PDB file of C-alpha atoms in Angstrom:
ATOM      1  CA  UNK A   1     219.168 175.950 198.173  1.00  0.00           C
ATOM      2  CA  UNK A   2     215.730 175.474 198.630  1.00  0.00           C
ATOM      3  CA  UNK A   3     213.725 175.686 201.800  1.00  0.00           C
ATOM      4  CA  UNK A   4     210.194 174.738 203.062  1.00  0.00           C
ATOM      5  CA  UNK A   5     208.906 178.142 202.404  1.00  0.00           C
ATOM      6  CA  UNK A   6     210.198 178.005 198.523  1.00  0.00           C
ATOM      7  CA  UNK A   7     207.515 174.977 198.590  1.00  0.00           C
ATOM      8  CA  UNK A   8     204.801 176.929 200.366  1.00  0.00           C
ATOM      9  CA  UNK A   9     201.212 177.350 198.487  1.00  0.00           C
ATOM     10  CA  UNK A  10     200.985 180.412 200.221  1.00  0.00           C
ATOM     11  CA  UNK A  11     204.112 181.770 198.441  1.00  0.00           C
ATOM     12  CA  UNK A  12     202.710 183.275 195.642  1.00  0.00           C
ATOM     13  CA  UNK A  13     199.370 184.579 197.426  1.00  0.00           C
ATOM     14  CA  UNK A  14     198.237 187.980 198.645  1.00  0.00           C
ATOM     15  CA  UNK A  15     199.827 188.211 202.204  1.00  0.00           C
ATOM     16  CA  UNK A  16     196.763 189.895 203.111  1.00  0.00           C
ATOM     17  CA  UNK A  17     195.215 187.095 203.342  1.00  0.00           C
ATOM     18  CA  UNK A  18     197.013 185.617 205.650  1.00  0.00           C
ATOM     19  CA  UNK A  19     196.845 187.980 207.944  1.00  0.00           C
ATOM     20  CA  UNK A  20     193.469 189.479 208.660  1.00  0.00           C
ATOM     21  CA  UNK A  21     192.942 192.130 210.507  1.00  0.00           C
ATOM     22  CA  UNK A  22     190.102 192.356 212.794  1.00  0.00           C
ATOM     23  CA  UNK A  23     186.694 190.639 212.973  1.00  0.00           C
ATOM     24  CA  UNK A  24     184.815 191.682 210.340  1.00  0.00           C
ATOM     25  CA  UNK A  25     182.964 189.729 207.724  1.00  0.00           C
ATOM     26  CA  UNK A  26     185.777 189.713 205.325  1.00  0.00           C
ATOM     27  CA  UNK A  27     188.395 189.373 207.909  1.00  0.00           C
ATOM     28  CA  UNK A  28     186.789 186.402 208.809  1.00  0.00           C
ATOM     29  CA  UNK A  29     186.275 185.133 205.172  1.00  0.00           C
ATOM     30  CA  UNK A  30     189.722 185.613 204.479  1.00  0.00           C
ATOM     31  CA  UNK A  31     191.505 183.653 207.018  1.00  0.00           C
ATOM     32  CA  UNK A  32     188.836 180.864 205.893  1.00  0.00           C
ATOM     33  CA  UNK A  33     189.978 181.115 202.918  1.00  0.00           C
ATOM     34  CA  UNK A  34     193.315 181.317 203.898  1.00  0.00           C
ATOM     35  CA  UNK A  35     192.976 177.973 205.849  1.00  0.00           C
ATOM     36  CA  UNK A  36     191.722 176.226 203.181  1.00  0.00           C
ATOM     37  CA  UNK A  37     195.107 177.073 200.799  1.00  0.00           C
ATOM     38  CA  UNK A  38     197.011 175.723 203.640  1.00  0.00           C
ATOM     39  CA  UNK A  39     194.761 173.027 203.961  1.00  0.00           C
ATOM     40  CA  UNK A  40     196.352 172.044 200.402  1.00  0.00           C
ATOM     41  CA  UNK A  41     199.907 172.814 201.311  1.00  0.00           C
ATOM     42  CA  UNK A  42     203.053 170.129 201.277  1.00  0.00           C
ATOM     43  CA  UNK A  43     204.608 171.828 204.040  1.00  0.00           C
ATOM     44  CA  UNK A  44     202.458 172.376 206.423  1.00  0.00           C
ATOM     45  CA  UNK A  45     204.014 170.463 209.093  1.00  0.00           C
ATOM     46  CA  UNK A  46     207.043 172.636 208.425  1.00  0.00           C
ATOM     47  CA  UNK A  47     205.445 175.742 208.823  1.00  0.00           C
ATOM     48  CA  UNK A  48     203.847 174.834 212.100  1.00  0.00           C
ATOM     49  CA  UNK A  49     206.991 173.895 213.311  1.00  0.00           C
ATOM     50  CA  UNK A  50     208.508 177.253 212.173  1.00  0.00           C
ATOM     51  CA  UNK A  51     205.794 179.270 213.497  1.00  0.00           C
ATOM     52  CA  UNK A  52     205.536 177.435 217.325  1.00  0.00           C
ATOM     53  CA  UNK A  53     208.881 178.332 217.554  1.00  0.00           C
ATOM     54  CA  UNK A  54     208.749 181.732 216.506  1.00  0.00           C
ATOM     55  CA  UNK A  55     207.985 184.061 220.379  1.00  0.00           C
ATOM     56  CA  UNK A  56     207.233 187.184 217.867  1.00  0.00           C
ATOM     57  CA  UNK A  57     204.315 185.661 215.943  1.00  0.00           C
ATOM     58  CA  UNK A  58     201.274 186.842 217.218  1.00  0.00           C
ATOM     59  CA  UNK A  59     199.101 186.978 213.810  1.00  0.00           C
ATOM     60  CA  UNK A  60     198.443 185.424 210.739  1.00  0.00           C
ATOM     61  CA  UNK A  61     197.109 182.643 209.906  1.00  0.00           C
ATOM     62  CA  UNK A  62     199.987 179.340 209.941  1.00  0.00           C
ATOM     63  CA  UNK A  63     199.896 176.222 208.862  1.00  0.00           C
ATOM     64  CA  UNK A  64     195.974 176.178 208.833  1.00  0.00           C
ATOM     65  CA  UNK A  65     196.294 178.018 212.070  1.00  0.00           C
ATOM     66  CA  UNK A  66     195.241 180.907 213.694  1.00  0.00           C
ATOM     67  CA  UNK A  67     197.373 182.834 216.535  1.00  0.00           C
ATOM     68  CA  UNK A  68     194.716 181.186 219.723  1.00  0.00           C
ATOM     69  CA  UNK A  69     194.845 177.783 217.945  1.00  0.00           C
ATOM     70  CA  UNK A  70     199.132 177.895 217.903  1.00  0.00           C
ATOM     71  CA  UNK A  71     199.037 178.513 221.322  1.00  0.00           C
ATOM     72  CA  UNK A  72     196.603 175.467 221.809  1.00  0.00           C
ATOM     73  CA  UNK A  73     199.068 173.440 220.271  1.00  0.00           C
ATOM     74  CA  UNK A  74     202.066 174.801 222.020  1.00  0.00           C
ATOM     75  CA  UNK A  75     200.117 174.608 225.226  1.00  0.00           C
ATOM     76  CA  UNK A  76     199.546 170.993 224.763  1.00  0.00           C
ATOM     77  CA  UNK A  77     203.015 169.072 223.424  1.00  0.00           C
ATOM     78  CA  UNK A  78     203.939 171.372 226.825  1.00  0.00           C
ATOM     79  CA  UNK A  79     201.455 169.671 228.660  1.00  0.00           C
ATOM     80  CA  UNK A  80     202.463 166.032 227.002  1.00  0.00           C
ATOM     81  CA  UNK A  81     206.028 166.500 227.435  1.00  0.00           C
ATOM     82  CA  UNK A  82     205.588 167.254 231.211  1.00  0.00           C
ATOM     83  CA  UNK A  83     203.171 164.304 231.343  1.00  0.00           C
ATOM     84  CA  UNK A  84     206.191 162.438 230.042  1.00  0.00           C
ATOM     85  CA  UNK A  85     208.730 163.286 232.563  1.00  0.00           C
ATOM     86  CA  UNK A  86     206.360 162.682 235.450  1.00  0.00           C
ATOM     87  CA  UNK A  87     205.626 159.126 233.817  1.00  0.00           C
ATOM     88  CA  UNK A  88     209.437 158.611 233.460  1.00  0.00           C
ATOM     89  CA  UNK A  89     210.199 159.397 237.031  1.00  0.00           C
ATOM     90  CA  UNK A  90     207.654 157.909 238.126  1.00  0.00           C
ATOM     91  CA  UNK A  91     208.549 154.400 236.418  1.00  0.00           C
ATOM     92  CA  UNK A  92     212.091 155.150 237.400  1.00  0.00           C
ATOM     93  CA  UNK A  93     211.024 155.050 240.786  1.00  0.00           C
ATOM     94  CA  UNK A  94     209.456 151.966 240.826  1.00  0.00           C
ATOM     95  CA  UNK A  95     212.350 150.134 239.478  1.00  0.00           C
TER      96      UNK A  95
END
């Protein structure tokens, strides 16, 4: 059985890459470079996925992203989905 990760560009890569450490120039450069490969990956919405709802991540580049930029997005479909609720009781209310 195959899984998302099977189809990954990153599969075959240096895992290095993907996870720079530090700030310095080739840190940088590499998780700009690593971006771009996921930039050309099929399952990239699979990988965000995985990675949101993995608590122990806190490096690496996923699905394009880095560690501040997951949060982001975890920080906002939090923020939606509560937006959602209050919208929902609120309309409940009025009827």
């Amino acid at each position: 059985m195959h899984t998302w990760m099977d189809r990954a560009t990153c599969r075959n890569r240096e895992p290095e890459l993907f996870f720079p450490e530090g700030f310095s120039k080739k840190a940088r450069a590499d998780a700009a470079k690593a971006k771009e490969i996921c930039a050309q990956c099929p399952v990239t919405a699979e990988c965000l996925e995985y990675a949101l709802a993995q608590p122990w991540i806190t490096d690496g580049i996923w699905a394009g992203l880095d560690v501040p930029e997951l949060r982001r997005v975890a920080r906002n479909r939090r923020r939606a989905a509560r937006d959602e609720l209050i919208q929902k009781a609120f309309l409940s209310v009025l009827n």
